[in-house]
Amino acid sequence: MCANLSQQILWRNFTKIQHCLCLSDDQFAHFLEVSPISFKTLSSNKTTLPLGIAVTLSEKLHFDLEDFLEKDLDMDAISSAYFKLDQLPERYRPAAFSRARTLTHIFDYIEKKQGKLRKNIILRKFQTSGEFFNNPDNLLNIHFITDLTEHLHRLGHTKEDFFQMGQNSAHVNSRGPVVDYLKDAKTLKNGFEKFIEGVSLMFDRNYDYEISKFTSKKMILEVSPKEEVQKALKIKTYANEHLCQIKIGIFSAIPLYLGMPQCIPVIKTSSIYDGAPANVYEADLSLFANLGSDCNFGLPAIYQ
């Protein structure tokens, strides 16, 4: 992008932020931590914005510095950051069939692997401080996790990273409503059924989940996009293969949710991104074959 256009976008964002927050010149100067005289000179000349001021704005209002130069920022999100409201940008609010719980294990993985600062920088790319995700039942649409995983892929995160993000969900949810719901599972089959039919709804309602086959050796799971979501988003195919890898990690970790000591192999055998009507996953249960699918093995409490 040429320098002149970047400057135009920057100053347009700068002016819109002041108007959005209904701040006088003196109030905005105070917010930017500069003197009123310096602010007046700056806003009248519209020369290069000092990096320190741009960083101050970015940190206080939770946006990405690169976006400040390249696109119009979401002013609803700017207002939410200023007034400390739990609200995401408009793109992520309609058709909110996902819960924040779908993101917490991803952000936790990033923080553990790369540190809190890196996680916060990524959050600013989406004009949020991350406070929204402190309540795992807050609602948002599937565009957020789609955009996030695409951004992470551009940053160098691999297929294995996304898989491990999914497996990390078992650790992040080792306390609370998810494991509480699973506590009365009595058999291997019952535990998997409760997870697929009940726990999946605690994460999102973007898909229909159906166990089409369950034996002592394998489970076949079909995951189909919901027509309701397609209509609300006005698109037929949503999400991406990165999200599928996260789901494979989650399905692999179902035994951990059930208090068992290890994960299981899971592969994807059919994909909506190749024209199939559903994503189909196959889980290898041979590790538990000696238990039998209906064996009452007395599921232990998780992570005691």
Short mmCIF file of C-alpha atoms in Angstrom, two decimals:
data_model
loop_
_atom_site.label_atom_id
_atom_site.label_comp_id
_atom_site.label_asym_id
_atom_site.label_seq_id
_atom_site.Cartn_x
_atom_site.Cartn_y
_atom_site.Cartn_z
CA MET A 1 0.00 0.00 0.00
CA CYS A 2 1.41 3.44 -0.95
CA ALA A 3 2.50 5.82 1.80
CA ASN A 4 0.00 8.54 0.84
CA LEU A 5 -2.96 6.16 1.04
CA SER A 6 -1.73 4.79 4.37
CA GLN A 7 -1.54 8.30 5.76
CA GLN A 8 -5.06 9.05 4.54
CA ILE A 9 -6.44 5.93 6.22
CA LEU A 10 -4.48 6.64 9.41
CA TRP A 11 -5.81 10.18 9.76
CA ARG A 12 -9.31 9.10 8.82
CA ASN A 13 -9.19 6.52 11.62
CA PHE A 14 -7.65 9.07 13.98
CA THR A 15 -10.44 11.60 13.32
CA LYS A 16 -13.20 9.00 13.49
CA ILE A 17 -11.91 7.75 16.84
CA GLN A 18 -12.13 11.23 18.34
CA HIS A 19 -15.66 11.74 16.98
CA CYS A 20 -16.76 8.24 18.00
CA LEU A 21 -15.68 8.85 21.59
CA CYS A 22 -17.17 12.38 21.61
CA LEU A 23 -13.95 13.87 22.97
CA SER A 24 -13.01 17.54 22.73
CA ASP A 25 -9.53 18.39 21.49
CA ASP A 26 -8.31 18.86 25.06
CA GLN A 27 -9.90 15.59 26.19
CA PHE A 28 -8.45 13.67 23.27
CA ALA A 29 -5.02 15.22 23.90
CA HIS A 30 -5.23 14.06 27.52
CA PHE A 31 -6.23 10.56 26.36
CA LEU A 32 -3.23 10.51 23.98
CA GLU A 33 -0.97 11.77 26.78
CA VAL A 34 0.18 14.86 24.85
CA SER A 35 -0.24 18.57 25.53
CA PRO A 36 -3.19 20.48 23.98
CA ILE A 37 -0.72 22.60 21.98
CA SER A 38 1.03 19.52 20.57
CA PHE A 39 -2.33 17.99 19.69
CA LYS A 40 -3.47 21.15 17.90
CA THR A 41 -0.27 21.26 15.84
CA LEU A 42 -0.52 17.57 15.05
CA SER A 43 -4.17 17.56 13.99
CA SER A 44 -3.89 20.72 11.90
CA ASN A 45 -0.75 19.70 9.99
CA LYS A 46 -1.71 16.01 9.64
CA THR A 47 1.92 15.04 9.13
CA THR A 48 3.37 11.70 10.17
CA LEU A 49 1.76 10.55 13.42
CA PRO A 50 4.43 9.94 16.08
CA LEU A 51 4.83 6.24 16.80
CA GLY A 52 4.37 6.81 20.52
CA ILE A 53 0.89 8.25 19.99
CA ALA A 54 -0.09 5.41 17.66
CA VAL A 55 1.12 2.85 20.21
CA THR A 56 -0.82 4.60 23.00
CA LEU A 57 -4.01 4.46 20.94
CA SER A 58 -3.42 0.84 19.99
CA GLU A 59 -2.82 -0.27 23.58
CA LYS A 60 -5.73 1.66 25.07
CA LEU A 61 -8.29 0.81 22.38
CA HIS A 62 -7.10 -2.71 21.49
CA PHE A 63 -6.46 -2.53 17.76
CA ASP A 64 -3.63 -3.64 15.53
CA LEU A 65 -1.17 -0.94 14.40
CA GLU A 66 -0.99 -2.37 10.89
CA ASP A 67 -4.77 -2.19 10.58
CA PHE A 68 -4.63 1.44 11.73
CA LEU A 69 -2.74 2.19 8.50
CA GLU A 70 -4.51 -0.19 6.16
CA LYS A 71 -8.26 -0.27 6.80
CA ASP A 72 -11.15 1.48 8.48
CA LEU A 73 -11.36 0.32 12.08
CA ASP A 74 -14.63 -0.87 13.59
CA MET A 75 -15.83 2.12 15.63
CA ASP A 76 -18.26 0.02 17.66
CA ALA A 77 -15.27 -1.95 18.90
CA ILE A 78 -13.37 1.28 19.58
CA SER A 79 -16.30 2.55 21.65
CA SER A 80 -16.55 -0.77 23.50
CA ALA A 81 -12.85 -0.65 24.36
CA TYR A 82 -13.06 2.96 25.59
CA PHE A 83 -16.15 2.39 27.71
CA LYS A 84 -14.94 -1.08 28.77
CA LEU A 85 -17.88 -2.97 27.30
CA ASP A 86 -17.78 -6.70 26.53
CA GLN A 87 -18.42 -6.47 22.81
CA LEU A 88 -16.69 -7.70 19.67
CA PRO A 89 -16.62 -5.90 16.28
CA GLU A 90 -19.84 -5.99 14.26
CA ARG A 91 -18.52 -8.71 11.90
CA TYR A 92 -18.57 -11.22 14.76
CA ARG A 93 -21.96 -10.43 16.30
CA PRO A 94 -24.74 -11.53 13.86
CA ALA A 95 -25.67 -15.23 13.67
CA ALA A 96 -23.96 -15.82 17.02
CA PHE A 97 -24.18 -19.61 17.25
CA SER A 98 -20.74 -20.05 18.83
CA ARG A 99 -19.70 -19.62 22.45
CA ALA A 100 -16.49 -18.05 23.68
CA ARG A 101 -15.60 -21.53 24.97
CA THR A 102 -14.63 -22.39 21.38
CA LEU A 103 -11.72 -19.92 21.62
CA THR A 104 -10.39 -20.23 25.17
CA HIS A 105 -8.21 -23.30 24.51
CA ILE A 106 -6.73 -21.57 21.45
CA PHE A 107 -5.72 -18.44 23.34
CA ASP A 108 -4.47 -20.55 26.24
CA TYR A 109 -2.27 -22.54 23.84
CA ILE A 110 -0.84 -19.37 22.31
CA GLU A 111 -0.08 -17.88 25.73
CA LYS A 112 1.62 -21.07 26.92
CA LYS A 113 3.70 -21.43 23.76
CA GLN A 114 4.48 -17.80 22.91
CA GLY A 115 3.65 -15.72 25.97
CA LYS A 116 0.94 -13.31 27.06
CA LEU A 117 2.29 -10.38 25.02
CA ARG A 118 2.03 -12.38 21.81
CA LYS A 119 -1.52 -13.40 22.67
CA ASN A 120 -2.48 -9.77 23.34
CA ILE A 121 -0.97 -8.63 20.03
CA ILE A 122 -3.07 -11.25 18.23
CA LEU A 123 -6.20 -10.14 20.12
CA ARG A 124 -5.63 -6.54 18.99
CA LYS A 125 -5.81 -7.76 15.40
CA PHE A 126 -9.47 -8.42 16.16
CA GLN A 127 -10.01 -5.20 18.12
CA THR A 128 -10.53 -6.87 21.48
CA SER A 129 -8.67 -7.00 24.78
CA GLY A 130 -9.78 -10.57 25.36
CA GLU A 131 -12.09 -9.74 28.26
CA PHE A 132 -15.02 -10.97 26.17
CA PHE A 133 -13.60 -14.49 26.40
CA ASN A 134 -13.45 -14.49 30.19
CA ASN A 135 -17.08 -15.61 30.11
CA PRO A 136 -17.04 -18.90 28.13
CA ASP A 137 -20.79 -18.63 27.45
CA ASN A 138 -20.60 -15.28 25.64
CA LEU A 139 -21.97 -15.59 22.12
CA LEU A 140 -20.28 -14.78 18.80
CA ASN A 141 -20.39 -16.13 15.26
CA ILE A 142 -18.13 -18.60 13.52
CA HIS A 143 -16.40 -15.85 11.51
CA PHE A 144 -14.19 -15.11 14.52
CA ILE A 145 -12.58 -18.53 14.81
CA THR A 146 -12.34 -18.70 11.00
CA ASP A 147 -10.55 -15.34 10.78
CA LEU A 148 -8.41 -16.16 13.81
CA THR A 149 -7.20 -19.51 12.47
CA GLU A 150 -6.46 -18.00 9.06
CA HIS A 151 -4.45 -15.25 10.77
CA LEU A 152 -2.58 -17.79 12.90
CA HIS A 153 -1.81 -19.83 9.77
CA ARG A 154 -0.33 -16.73 8.12
CA LEU A 155 1.79 -16.25 11.24
CA GLY A 156 3.23 -19.74 10.79
CA HIS A 157 1.03 -21.97 12.93
CA THR A 158 0.95 -25.48 11.51
CA LYS A 159 -1.54 -28.31 11.17
CA GLU A 160 0.00 -29.87 14.29
CA ASP A 161 -0.44 -26.60 16.21
CA PHE A 162 -4.16 -26.50 15.43
CA PHE A 163 -4.48 -30.17 16.44
CA GLN A 164 -2.77 -29.46 19.77
CA MET A 165 -5.00 -26.41 20.32
CA GLY A 166 -7.96 -28.78 20.09
CA GLN A 167 -6.45 -31.30 22.49
CA ASN A 168 -5.73 -28.43 24.89
CA SER A 169 -9.49 -27.98 25.30
CA ALA A 170 -9.56 -30.97 27.68
CA HIS A 171 -7.14 -29.21 30.02
CA VAL A 172 -8.79 -25.79 29.78
CA ASN A 173 -12.20 -27.36 30.53
CA SER A 174 -10.99 -29.71 33.26
CA ARG A 175 -13.22 -27.84 35.71
CA GLY A 176 -16.74 -26.51 35.25
CA PRO A 177 -19.95 -27.35 33.38
CA VAL A 178 -18.37 -29.56 30.71
CA VAL A 179 -16.93 -32.15 33.10
CA ASP A 180 -19.88 -31.77 35.44
CA TYR A 181 -22.14 -32.85 32.58
CA LEU A 182 -19.95 -35.88 31.85
CA LYS A 183 -19.61 -37.12 35.43
CA ASP A 184 -22.52 -39.55 35.30
CA ALA A 185 -21.35 -41.29 32.11
CA LYS A 186 -21.30 -45.01 32.90
CA THR A 187 -19.88 -46.62 29.77
CA LEU A 188 -17.45 -45.77 27.03
CA LYS A 189 -20.24 -45.46 24.50
CA ASN A 190 -22.38 -43.38 26.87
CA GLY A 191 -19.46 -41.06 27.56
CA PHE A 192 -18.82 -40.43 23.87
CA GLU A 193 -22.54 -39.97 23.19
CA LYS A 194 -22.88 -37.43 26.01
CA PHE A 195 -19.89 -35.52 24.67
CA ILE A 196 -21.07 -35.44 21.06
CA GLU A 197 -24.75 -34.81 21.78
CA GLY A 198 -24.46 -32.56 24.84
CA VAL A 199 -20.99 -31.07 25.30
CA SER A 200 -20.79 -30.04 21.64
CA LEU A 201 -23.71 -27.67 22.28
CA MET A 202 -21.67 -25.97 25.03
CA PHE A 203 -19.17 -24.99 22.32
CA ASP A 204 -21.30 -24.14 19.31
CA ARG A 205 -24.54 -24.73 17.42
CA ASN A 206 -23.11 -24.24 13.95
CA TYR A 207 -23.20 -27.94 13.10
CA ASP A 208 -25.27 -31.08 13.56
CA TYR A 209 -23.17 -33.82 15.16
CA GLU A 210 -24.19 -37.45 14.63
CA ILE A 211 -22.47 -40.69 15.59
CA SER A 212 -23.27 -42.89 12.61
CA LYS A 213 -21.33 -45.91 13.86
CA PHE A 214 -19.94 -46.99 17.21
CA THR A 215 -18.20 -50.32 17.83
CA SER A 216 -15.56 -51.55 20.23
CA LYS A 217 -12.94 -50.57 17.65
CA LYS A 218 -14.09 -47.29 16.10
CA MET A 219 -16.51 -44.40 16.08
CA ILE A 220 -17.62 -42.62 12.92
CA LEU A 221 -18.85 -39.07 13.45
CA GLU A 222 -20.63 -36.95 10.84
CA VAL A 223 -20.55 -33.17 11.25
CA SER A 224 -22.92 -31.25 8.96
CA PRO A 225 -23.39 -27.48 8.55
CA LYS A 226 -26.76 -26.27 9.82
CA GLU A 227 -29.14 -24.74 7.32
CA GLU A 228 -30.14 -22.15 9.94
CA VAL A 229 -26.53 -20.95 10.17
CA GLN A 230 -26.07 -20.93 6.39
CA LYS A 231 -29.13 -18.71 6.02
CA ALA A 232 -28.12 -16.39 8.84
CA LEU A 233 -24.57 -15.96 7.46
CA LYS A 234 -25.79 -16.00 3.84
CA ILE A 235 -23.10 -18.49 2.85
CA LYS A 236 -23.26 -22.22 2.15
CA THR A 237 -19.79 -23.23 3.35
CA TYR A 238 -18.22 -21.69 6.42
CA ALA A 239 -15.16 -22.22 8.63
CA ASN A 240 -11.99 -23.83 7.20
CA GLU A 241 -9.64 -26.80 7.37
CA HIS A 242 -7.74 -25.23 10.29
CA LEU A 243 -10.91 -25.44 12.38
CA CYS A 244 -11.28 -29.07 11.29
CA GLN A 245 -7.82 -29.79 12.71
CA ILE A 246 -8.87 -28.19 15.98
CA LYS A 247 -11.97 -30.39 16.03
CA ILE A 248 -9.84 -33.48 15.36
CA GLY A 249 -7.79 -32.51 18.42
CA ILE A 250 -10.93 -32.09 20.52
CA PHE A 251 -12.38 -35.45 19.41
CA SER A 252 -8.99 -37.06 20.05
CA ALA A 253 -9.10 -35.75 23.62
CA ILE A 254 -12.59 -37.02 24.51
CA PRO A 255 -11.05 -39.79 26.67
CA LEU A 256 -9.25 -37.09 28.70
CA TYR A 257 -12.57 -35.37 29.30
CA LEU A 258 -13.85 -38.74 30.57
CA GLY A 259 -10.97 -39.11 33.02
CA MET A 260 -9.02 -41.64 30.99
CA PRO A 261 -5.23 -41.37 30.68
CA GLN A 262 -4.60 -40.80 26.97
CA CYS A 263 -5.92 -39.48 23.66
CA ILE A 264 -7.00 -41.56 20.67
CA PRO A 265 -6.16 -41.37 16.96
CA VAL A 266 -8.74 -39.49 14.87
CA ILE A 267 -8.71 -38.92 11.10
CA LYS A 268 -10.94 -36.98 8.76
CA THR A 269 -12.25 -39.17 5.93
CA SER A 270 -14.60 -36.78 4.12
CA SER A 271 -14.72 -32.99 3.81
CA ILE A 272 -17.33 -30.40 2.91
CA TYR A 273 -14.46 -28.41 1.39
CA ASP A 274 -14.14 -31.17 -1.23
CA GLY A 275 -17.88 -31.10 -1.98
CA ALA A 276 -19.07 -33.72 0.53
CA PRO A 277 -22.33 -33.02 2.42
CA ALA A 278 -20.59 -33.45 5.78
CA ASN A 279 -17.21 -33.65 7.44
CA VAL A 280 -16.71 -37.25 8.53
CA TYR A 281 -14.29 -38.20 11.29
CA GLU A 282 -13.17 -41.68 12.31
CA ALA A 283 -11.88 -42.31 15.82
CA ASP A 284 -9.80 -45.39 16.59
CA LEU A 285 -11.17 -46.97 19.79
CA SER A 286 -9.07 -50.15 19.64
CA LEU A 287 -7.16 -48.97 22.72
CA PHE A 288 -10.35 -49.62 24.69
CA ALA A 289 -11.48 -52.72 22.78
CA ASN A 290 -11.05 -54.96 25.82
CA LEU A 291 -13.56 -52.81 27.71
CA GLY A 292 -16.36 -53.23 25.19
CA SER A 293 -18.48 -50.29 24.06
CA ASP A 294 -21.07 -50.92 26.79
CA CYS A 295 -18.72 -51.95 29.57
CA ASN A 296 -19.28 -50.13 32.87
CA PHE A 297 -15.74 -49.12 33.70
CA GLY A 298 -16.50 -46.60 36.41
CA LEU A 299 -15.31 -43.32 34.93
CA PRO A 300 -13.04 -41.52 37.41
CA ALA A 301 -13.25 -37.82 38.20
CA ILE A 302 -11.16 -35.75 35.84
CA TYR A 303 -7.80 -34.34 36.97
CA GLN A 304 -8.16 -34.94 40.71
#
